[in-house]
mmCIF file of C-alpha atoms and ligand atoms in Angstrom:
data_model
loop_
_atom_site.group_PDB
_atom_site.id
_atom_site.type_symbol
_atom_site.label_atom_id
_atom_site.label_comp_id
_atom_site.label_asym_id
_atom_site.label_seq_id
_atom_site.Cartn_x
_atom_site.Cartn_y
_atom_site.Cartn_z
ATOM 1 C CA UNK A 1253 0.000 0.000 0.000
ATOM 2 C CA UNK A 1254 2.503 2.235 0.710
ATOM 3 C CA UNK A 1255 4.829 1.608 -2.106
ATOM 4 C CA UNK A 1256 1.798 1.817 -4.119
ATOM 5 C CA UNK A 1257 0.962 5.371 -2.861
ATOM 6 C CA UNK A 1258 4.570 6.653 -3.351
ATOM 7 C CA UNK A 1259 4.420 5.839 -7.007
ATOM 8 C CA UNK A 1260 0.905 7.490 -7.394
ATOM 9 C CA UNK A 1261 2.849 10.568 -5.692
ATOM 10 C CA UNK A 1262 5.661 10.289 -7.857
ATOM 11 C CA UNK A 1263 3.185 9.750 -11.379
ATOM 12 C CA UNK A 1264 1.205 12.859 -10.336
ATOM 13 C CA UNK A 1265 4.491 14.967 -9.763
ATOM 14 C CA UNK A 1266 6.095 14.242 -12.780
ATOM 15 C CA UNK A 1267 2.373 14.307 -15.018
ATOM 16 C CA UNK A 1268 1.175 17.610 -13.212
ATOM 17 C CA UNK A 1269 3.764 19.811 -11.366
ATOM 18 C CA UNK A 1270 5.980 19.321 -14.296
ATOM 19 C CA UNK A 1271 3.899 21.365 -16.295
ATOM 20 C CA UNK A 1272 4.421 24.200 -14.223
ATOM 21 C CA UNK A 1273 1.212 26.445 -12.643
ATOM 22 C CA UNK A 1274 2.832 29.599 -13.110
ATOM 23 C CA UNK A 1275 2.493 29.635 -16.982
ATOM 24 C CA UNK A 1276 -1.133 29.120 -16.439
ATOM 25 C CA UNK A 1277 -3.723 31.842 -17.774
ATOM 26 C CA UNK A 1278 -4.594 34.315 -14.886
ATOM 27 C CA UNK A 1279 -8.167 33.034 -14.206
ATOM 28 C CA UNK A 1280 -9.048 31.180 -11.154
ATOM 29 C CA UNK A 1281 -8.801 27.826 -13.318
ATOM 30 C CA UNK A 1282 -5.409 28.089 -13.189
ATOM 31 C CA UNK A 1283 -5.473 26.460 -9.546
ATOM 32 C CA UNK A 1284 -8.319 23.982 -11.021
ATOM 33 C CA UNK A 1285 -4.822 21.484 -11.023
ATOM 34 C CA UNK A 1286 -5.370 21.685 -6.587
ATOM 35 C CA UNK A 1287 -8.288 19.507 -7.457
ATOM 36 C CA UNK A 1288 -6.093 16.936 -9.635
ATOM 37 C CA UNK A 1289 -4.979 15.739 -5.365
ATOM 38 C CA UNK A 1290 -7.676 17.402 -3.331
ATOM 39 C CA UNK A 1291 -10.813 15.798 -5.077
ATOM 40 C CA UNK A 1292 -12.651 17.378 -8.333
ATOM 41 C CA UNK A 1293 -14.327 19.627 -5.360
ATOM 42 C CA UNK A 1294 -11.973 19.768 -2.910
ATOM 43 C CA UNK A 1295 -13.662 17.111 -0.657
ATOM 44 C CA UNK A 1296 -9.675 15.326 -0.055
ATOM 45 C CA UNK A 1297 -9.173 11.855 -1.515
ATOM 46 C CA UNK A 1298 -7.695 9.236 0.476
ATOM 47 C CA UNK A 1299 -6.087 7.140 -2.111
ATOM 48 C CA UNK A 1300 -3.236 9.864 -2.119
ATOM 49 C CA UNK A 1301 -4.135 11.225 1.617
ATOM 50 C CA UNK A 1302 -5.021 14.572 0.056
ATOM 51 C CA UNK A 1303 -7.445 16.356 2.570
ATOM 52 C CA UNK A 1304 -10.426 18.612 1.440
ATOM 53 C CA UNK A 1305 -9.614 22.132 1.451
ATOM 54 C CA UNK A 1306 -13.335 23.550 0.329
ATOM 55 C CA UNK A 1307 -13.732 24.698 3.574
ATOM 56 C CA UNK A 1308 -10.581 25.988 4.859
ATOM 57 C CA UNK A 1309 -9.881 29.511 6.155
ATOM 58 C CA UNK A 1310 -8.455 31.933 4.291
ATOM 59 C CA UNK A 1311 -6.137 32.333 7.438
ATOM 60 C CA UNK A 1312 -5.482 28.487 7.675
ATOM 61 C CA UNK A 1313 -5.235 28.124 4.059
ATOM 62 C CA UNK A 1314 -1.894 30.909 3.986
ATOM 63 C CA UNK A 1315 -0.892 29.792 6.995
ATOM 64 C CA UNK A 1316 -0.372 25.780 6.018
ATOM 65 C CA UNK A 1317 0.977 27.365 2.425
ATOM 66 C CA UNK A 1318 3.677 29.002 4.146
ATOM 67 C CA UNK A 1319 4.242 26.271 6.387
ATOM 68 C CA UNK A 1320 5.253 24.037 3.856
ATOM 69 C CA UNK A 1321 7.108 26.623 2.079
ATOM 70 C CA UNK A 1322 8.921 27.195 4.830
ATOM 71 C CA UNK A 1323 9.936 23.348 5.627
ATOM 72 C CA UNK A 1324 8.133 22.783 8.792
ATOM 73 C CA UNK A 1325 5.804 20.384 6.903
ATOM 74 C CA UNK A 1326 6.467 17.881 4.336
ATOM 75 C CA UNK A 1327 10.444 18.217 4.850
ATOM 76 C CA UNK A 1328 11.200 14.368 5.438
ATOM 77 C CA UNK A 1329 9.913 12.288 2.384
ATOM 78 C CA UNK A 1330 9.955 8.879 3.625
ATOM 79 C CA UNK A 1331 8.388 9.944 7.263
ATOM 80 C CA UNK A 1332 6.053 11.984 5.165
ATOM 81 C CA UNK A 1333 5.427 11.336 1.763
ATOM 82 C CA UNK A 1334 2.089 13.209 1.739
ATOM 83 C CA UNK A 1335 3.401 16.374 3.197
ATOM 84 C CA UNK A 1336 6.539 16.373 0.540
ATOM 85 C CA UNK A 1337 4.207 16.255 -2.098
ATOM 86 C CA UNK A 1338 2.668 18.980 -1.143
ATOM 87 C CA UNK A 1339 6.027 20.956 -0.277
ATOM 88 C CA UNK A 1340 6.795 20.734 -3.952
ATOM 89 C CA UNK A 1341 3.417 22.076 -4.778
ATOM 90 C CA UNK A 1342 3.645 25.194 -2.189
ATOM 91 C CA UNK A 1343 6.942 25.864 -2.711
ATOM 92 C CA UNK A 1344 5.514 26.483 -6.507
ATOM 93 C CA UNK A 1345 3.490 28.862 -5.442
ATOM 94 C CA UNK A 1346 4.061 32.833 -6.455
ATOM 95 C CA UNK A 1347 2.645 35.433 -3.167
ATOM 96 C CA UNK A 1348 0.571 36.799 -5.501
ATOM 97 C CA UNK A 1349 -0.997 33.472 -6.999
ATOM 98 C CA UNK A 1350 -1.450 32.299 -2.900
ATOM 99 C CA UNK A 1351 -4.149 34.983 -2.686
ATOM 100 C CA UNK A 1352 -5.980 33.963 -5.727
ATOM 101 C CA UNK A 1353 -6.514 30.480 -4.197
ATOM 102 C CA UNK A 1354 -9.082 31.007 -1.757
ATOM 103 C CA UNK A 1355 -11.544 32.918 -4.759
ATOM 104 C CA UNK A 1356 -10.776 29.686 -6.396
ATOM 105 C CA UNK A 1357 -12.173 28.137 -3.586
ATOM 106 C CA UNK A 1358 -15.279 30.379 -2.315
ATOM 107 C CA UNK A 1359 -17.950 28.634 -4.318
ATOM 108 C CA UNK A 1360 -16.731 24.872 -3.184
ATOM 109 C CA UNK A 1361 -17.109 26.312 0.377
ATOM 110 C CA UNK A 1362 -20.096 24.421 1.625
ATOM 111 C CA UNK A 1363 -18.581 21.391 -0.120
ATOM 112 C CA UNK A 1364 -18.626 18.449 2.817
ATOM 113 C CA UNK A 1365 -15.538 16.247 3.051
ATOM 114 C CA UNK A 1366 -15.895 12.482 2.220
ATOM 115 C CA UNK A 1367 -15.293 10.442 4.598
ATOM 116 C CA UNK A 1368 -14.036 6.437 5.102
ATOM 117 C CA UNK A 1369 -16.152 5.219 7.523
ATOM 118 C CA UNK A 1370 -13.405 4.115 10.102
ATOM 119 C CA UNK A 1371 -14.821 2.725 13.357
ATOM 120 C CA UNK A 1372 -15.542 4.862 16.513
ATOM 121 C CA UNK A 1373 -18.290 5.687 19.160
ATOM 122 C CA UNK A 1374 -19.533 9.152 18.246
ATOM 123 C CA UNK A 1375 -21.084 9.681 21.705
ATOM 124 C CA UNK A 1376 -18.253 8.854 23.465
ATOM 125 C CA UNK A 1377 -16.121 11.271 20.801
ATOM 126 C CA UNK A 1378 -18.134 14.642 21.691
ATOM 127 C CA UNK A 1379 -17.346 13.958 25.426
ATOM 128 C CA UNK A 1380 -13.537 13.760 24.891
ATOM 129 C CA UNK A 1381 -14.036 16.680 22.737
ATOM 130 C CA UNK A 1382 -15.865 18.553 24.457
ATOM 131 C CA UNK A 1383 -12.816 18.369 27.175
ATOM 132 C CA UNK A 1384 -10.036 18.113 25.924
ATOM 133 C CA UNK A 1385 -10.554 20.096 22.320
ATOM 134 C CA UNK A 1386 -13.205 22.735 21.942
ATOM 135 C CA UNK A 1387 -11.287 25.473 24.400
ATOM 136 C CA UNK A 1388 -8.910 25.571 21.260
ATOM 137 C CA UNK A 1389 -11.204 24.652 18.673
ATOM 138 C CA UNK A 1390 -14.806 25.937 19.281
ATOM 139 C CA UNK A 1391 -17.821 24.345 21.119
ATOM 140 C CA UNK A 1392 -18.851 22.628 17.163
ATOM 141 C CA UNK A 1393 -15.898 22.386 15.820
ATOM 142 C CA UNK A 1394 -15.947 25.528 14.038
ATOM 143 C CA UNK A 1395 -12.433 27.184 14.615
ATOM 144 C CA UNK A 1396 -10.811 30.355 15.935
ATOM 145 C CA UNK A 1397 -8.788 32.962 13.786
ATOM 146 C CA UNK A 1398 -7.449 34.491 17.015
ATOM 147 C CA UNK A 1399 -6.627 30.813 18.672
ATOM 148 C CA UNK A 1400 -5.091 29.985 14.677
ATOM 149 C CA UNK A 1401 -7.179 27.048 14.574
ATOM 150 C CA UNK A 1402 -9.832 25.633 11.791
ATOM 151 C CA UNK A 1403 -12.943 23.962 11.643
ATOM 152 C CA UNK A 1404 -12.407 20.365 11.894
ATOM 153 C CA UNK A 1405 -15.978 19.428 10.815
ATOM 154 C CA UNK A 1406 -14.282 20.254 6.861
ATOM 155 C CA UNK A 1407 -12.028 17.576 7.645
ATOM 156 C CA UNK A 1408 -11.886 14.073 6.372
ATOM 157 C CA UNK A 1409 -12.363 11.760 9.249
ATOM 158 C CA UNK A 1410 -9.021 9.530 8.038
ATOM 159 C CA UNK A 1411 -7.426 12.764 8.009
ATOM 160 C CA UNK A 1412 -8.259 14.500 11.528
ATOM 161 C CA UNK A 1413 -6.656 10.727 12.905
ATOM 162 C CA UNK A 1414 -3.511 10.864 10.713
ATOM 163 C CA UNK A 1415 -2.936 14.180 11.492
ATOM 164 C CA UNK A 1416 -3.145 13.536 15.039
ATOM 165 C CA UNK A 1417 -0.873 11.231 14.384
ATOM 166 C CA UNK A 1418 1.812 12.948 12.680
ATOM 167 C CA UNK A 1419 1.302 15.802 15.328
ATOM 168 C CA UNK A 1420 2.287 12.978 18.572
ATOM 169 C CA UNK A 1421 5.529 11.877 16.529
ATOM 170 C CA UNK A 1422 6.515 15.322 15.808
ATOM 171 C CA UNK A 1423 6.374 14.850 12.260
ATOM 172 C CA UNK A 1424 4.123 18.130 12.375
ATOM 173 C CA UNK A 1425 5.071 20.229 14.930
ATOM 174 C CA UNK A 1426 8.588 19.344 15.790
ATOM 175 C CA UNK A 1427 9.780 22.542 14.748
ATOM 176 C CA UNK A 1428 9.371 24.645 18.096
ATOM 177 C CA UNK A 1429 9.814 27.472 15.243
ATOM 178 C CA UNK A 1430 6.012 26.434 14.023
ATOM 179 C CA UNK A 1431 4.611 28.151 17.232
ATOM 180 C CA UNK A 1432 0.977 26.842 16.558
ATOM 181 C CA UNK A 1433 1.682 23.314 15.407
ATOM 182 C CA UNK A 1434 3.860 23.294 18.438
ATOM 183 C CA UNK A 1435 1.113 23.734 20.598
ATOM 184 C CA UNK A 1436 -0.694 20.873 19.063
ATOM 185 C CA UNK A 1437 2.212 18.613 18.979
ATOM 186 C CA UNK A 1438 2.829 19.155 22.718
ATOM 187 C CA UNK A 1439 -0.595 18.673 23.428
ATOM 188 C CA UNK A 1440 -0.584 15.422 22.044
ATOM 189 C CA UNK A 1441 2.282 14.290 23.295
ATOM 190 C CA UNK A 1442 0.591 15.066 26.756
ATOM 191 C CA UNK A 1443 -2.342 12.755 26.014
ATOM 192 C CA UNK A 1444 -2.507 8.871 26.670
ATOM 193 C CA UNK A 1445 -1.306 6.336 23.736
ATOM 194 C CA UNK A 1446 -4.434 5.025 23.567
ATOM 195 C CA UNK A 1447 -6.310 8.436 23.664
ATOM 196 C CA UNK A 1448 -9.681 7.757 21.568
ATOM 197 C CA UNK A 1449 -9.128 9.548 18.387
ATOM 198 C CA UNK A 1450 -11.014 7.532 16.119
ATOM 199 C CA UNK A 1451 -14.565 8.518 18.578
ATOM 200 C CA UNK A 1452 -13.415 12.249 18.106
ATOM 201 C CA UNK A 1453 -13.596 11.813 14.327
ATOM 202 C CA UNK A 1454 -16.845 9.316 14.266
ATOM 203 C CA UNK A 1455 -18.138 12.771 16.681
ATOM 204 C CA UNK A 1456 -17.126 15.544 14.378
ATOM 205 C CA UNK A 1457 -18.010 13.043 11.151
ATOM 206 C CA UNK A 1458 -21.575 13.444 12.162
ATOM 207 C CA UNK A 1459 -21.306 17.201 12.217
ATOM 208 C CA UNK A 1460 -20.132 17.336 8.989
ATOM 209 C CA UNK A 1461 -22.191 19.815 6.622
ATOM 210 C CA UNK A 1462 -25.084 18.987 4.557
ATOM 211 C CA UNK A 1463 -24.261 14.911 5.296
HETATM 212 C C1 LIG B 990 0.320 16.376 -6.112
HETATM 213 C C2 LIG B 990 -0.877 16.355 -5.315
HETATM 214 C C3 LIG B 990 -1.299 17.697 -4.721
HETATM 215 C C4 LIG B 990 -1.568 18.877 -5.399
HETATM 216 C C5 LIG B 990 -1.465 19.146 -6.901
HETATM 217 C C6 LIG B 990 -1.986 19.828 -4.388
HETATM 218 N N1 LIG B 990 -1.988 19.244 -3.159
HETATM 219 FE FE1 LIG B 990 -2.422 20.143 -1.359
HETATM 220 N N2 LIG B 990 -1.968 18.449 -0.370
HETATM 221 C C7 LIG B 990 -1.625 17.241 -0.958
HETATM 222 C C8 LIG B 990 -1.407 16.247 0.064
HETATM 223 C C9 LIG B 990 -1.015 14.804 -0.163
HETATM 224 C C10 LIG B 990 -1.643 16.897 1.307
HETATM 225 C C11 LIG B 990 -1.533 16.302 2.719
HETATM 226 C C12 LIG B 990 -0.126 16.535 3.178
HETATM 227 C C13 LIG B 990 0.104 16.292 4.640
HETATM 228 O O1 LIG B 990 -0.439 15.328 5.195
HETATM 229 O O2 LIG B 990 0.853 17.113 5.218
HETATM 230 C C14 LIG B 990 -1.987 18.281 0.991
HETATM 231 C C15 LIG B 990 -2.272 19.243 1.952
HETATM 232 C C16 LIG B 990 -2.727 20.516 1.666
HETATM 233 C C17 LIG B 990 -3.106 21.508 2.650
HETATM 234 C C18 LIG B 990 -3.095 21.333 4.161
HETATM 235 C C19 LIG B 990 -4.523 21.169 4.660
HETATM 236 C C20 LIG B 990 -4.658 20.937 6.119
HETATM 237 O O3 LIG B 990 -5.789 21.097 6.629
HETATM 238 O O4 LIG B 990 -3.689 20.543 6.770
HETATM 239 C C21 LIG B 990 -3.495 22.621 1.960
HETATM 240 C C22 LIG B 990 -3.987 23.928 2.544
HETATM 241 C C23 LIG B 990 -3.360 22.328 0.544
HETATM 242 N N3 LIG B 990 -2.879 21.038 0.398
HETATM 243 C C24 LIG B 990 -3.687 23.200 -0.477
HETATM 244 C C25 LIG B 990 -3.463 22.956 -1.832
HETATM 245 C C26 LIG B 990 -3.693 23.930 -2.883
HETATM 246 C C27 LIG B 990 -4.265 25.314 -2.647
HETATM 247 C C28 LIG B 990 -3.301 23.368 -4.056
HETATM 248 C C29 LIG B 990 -3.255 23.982 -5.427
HETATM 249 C C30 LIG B 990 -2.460 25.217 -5.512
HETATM 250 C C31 LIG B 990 -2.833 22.023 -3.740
HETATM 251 N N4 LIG B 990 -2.952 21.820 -2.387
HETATM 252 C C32 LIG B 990 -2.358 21.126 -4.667
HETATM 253 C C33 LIG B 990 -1.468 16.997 -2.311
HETATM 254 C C34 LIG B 990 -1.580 17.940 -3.314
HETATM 255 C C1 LIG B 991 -4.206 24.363 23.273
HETATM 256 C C2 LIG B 991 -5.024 24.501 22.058
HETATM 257 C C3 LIG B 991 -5.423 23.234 21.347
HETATM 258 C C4 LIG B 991 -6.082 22.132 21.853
HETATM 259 C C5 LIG B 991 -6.531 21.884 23.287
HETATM 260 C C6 LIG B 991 -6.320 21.254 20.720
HETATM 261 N N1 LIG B 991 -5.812 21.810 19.577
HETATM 262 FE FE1 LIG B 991 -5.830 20.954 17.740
HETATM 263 N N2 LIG B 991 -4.821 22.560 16.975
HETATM 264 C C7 LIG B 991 -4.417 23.670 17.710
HETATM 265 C C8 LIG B 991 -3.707 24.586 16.828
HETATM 266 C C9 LIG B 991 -3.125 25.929 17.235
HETATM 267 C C10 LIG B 991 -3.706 23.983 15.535
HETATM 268 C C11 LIG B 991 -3.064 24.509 14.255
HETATM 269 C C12 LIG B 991 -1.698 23.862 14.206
HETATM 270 C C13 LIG B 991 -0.976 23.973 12.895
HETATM 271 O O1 LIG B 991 -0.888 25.049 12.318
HETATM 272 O O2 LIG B 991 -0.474 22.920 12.440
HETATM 273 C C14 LIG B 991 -4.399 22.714 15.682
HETATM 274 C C15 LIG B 991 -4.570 21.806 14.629
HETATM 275 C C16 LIG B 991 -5.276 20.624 14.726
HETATM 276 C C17 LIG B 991 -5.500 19.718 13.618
HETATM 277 C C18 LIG B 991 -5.024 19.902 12.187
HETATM 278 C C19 LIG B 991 -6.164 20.417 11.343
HETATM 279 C C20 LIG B 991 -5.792 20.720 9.921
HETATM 280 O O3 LIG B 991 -6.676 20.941 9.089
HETATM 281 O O4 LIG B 991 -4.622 20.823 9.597
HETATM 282 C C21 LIG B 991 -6.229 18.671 14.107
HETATM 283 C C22 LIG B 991 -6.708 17.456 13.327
HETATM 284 C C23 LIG B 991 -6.474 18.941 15.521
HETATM 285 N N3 LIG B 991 -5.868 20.127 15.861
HETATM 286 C C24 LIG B 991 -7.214 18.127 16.348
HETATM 287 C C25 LIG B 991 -7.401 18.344 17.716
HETATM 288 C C26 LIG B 991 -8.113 17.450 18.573
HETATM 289 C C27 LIG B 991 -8.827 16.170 18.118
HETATM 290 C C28 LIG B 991 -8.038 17.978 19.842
HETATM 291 C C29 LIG B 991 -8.574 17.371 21.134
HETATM 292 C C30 LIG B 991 -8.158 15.987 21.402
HETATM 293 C C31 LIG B 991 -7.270 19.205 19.749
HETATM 294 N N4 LIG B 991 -6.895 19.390 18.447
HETATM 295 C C32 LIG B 991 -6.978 20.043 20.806
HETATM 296 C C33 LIG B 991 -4.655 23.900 19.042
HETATM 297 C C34 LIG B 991 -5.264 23.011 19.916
#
């Protein structure tokens, strides 16, 4: 599977980035080739652990951009073959074309992520959130510009547990540079191995909009 996945990565680089964005016409299709990855309407696909980004912040949305241009995702290709994919991409990525992305994005906005179905206990999710994750991200799941978090009812629910997981090996977040990924990575870090993660995402699966 994962061999599999690194040559889809490697296919799509060579096929797609190769033929390089910035000689694209100055329309907002010129970022249709986000959707190539992140689903035909930004709803993520799993088969190459692309998230959906119809519903992402315009705050988020620079922020992660700059994060990988900067290194502090994606750096390490075999811990992180997703995340170096998407390096390459961002690090493609002119200031001025960054701002056109998220009027590419406006009308996908109430686009709801697909999900894979993984196992967990809903109920039993929305109490651990509600203690140990909506001071940081909202009572629903909604987000804070001021706390620099999202909504995590956009997210995939495959892709609010790998992130998790990436953020308790340091993988995201090891940077101490990266102040609010460092937050989350110390965070996790604080929690219990067998923290429930995958009830948190069967909880904020079912508040996913317009199911
Ligand atoms: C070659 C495939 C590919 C293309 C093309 C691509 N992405 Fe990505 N993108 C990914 C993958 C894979 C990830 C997940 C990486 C990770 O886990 O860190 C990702 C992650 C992201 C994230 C982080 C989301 C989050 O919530 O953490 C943003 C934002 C993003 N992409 C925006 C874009 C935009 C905007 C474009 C077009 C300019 C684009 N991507 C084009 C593969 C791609
Ligand atoms: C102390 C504040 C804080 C708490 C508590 C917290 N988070 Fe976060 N979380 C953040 C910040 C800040 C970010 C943005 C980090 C970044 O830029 O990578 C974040 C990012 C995330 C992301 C990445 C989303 C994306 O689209 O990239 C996920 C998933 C996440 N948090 C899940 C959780 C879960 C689940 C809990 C509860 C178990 C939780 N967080 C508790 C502050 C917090």
């Amino acid at each position: 599977m994962k061999n599999l996945s690194s040559k889809f990565f490697l296919f799509i680089s060579l096929g797609f980035l190769s033929a390089n964005p910035i000689h694209a016409q100055e329309t907002d299709d010129e970022y249709s080739y986000c959707f190539l990855c992140h689903g035909a309407s930004g709803q993520g696909n799993i088969a190459i652990q692309a998230p959906a980004i119809a519903g992402i912040s315009e705050s988020y949305l620079h922020r992660q951009l700059d994060s990988y241009r900067n290194a502090y995702r994606g750096s390490d290709y075999s811990a992180d073959p997703a995340g170096a994919e998407m390096l390459s991409v961002a690090q493609q990525l002119t200031s001025a074309q960054n701002e056109g992305i998220i009027n590419f994005l406006a009308p996908y906005k109430n686009q709801s992520a697909t999900h894979s179905g993984l196992d967990g206990d809903a109920d039993e999710g929305k109490a651990h959130y509600e203690q140990q994750c909506s001071a940081c991200h909202g009572n629903d799941g909604q987000g804070s510009d001021i706390l620099m978090t999202d909504a995590l009812t956009n997210l995939n629910d495959w892709y609010l547990v790998s992130s998790f997981n990436k953020y308790r090996d340091g993988t995201r977040g090891g940077n101490p540079d990266d102040t609010p990924a460092h937050q989350m990575h110390l965070f996790v870090q604080a929690l219990p191995e067998d923290f429930p993660i995958n009830d948190i995402a069967a909880y904020l699966r079912s508040k996913t909009i317009s199911q």
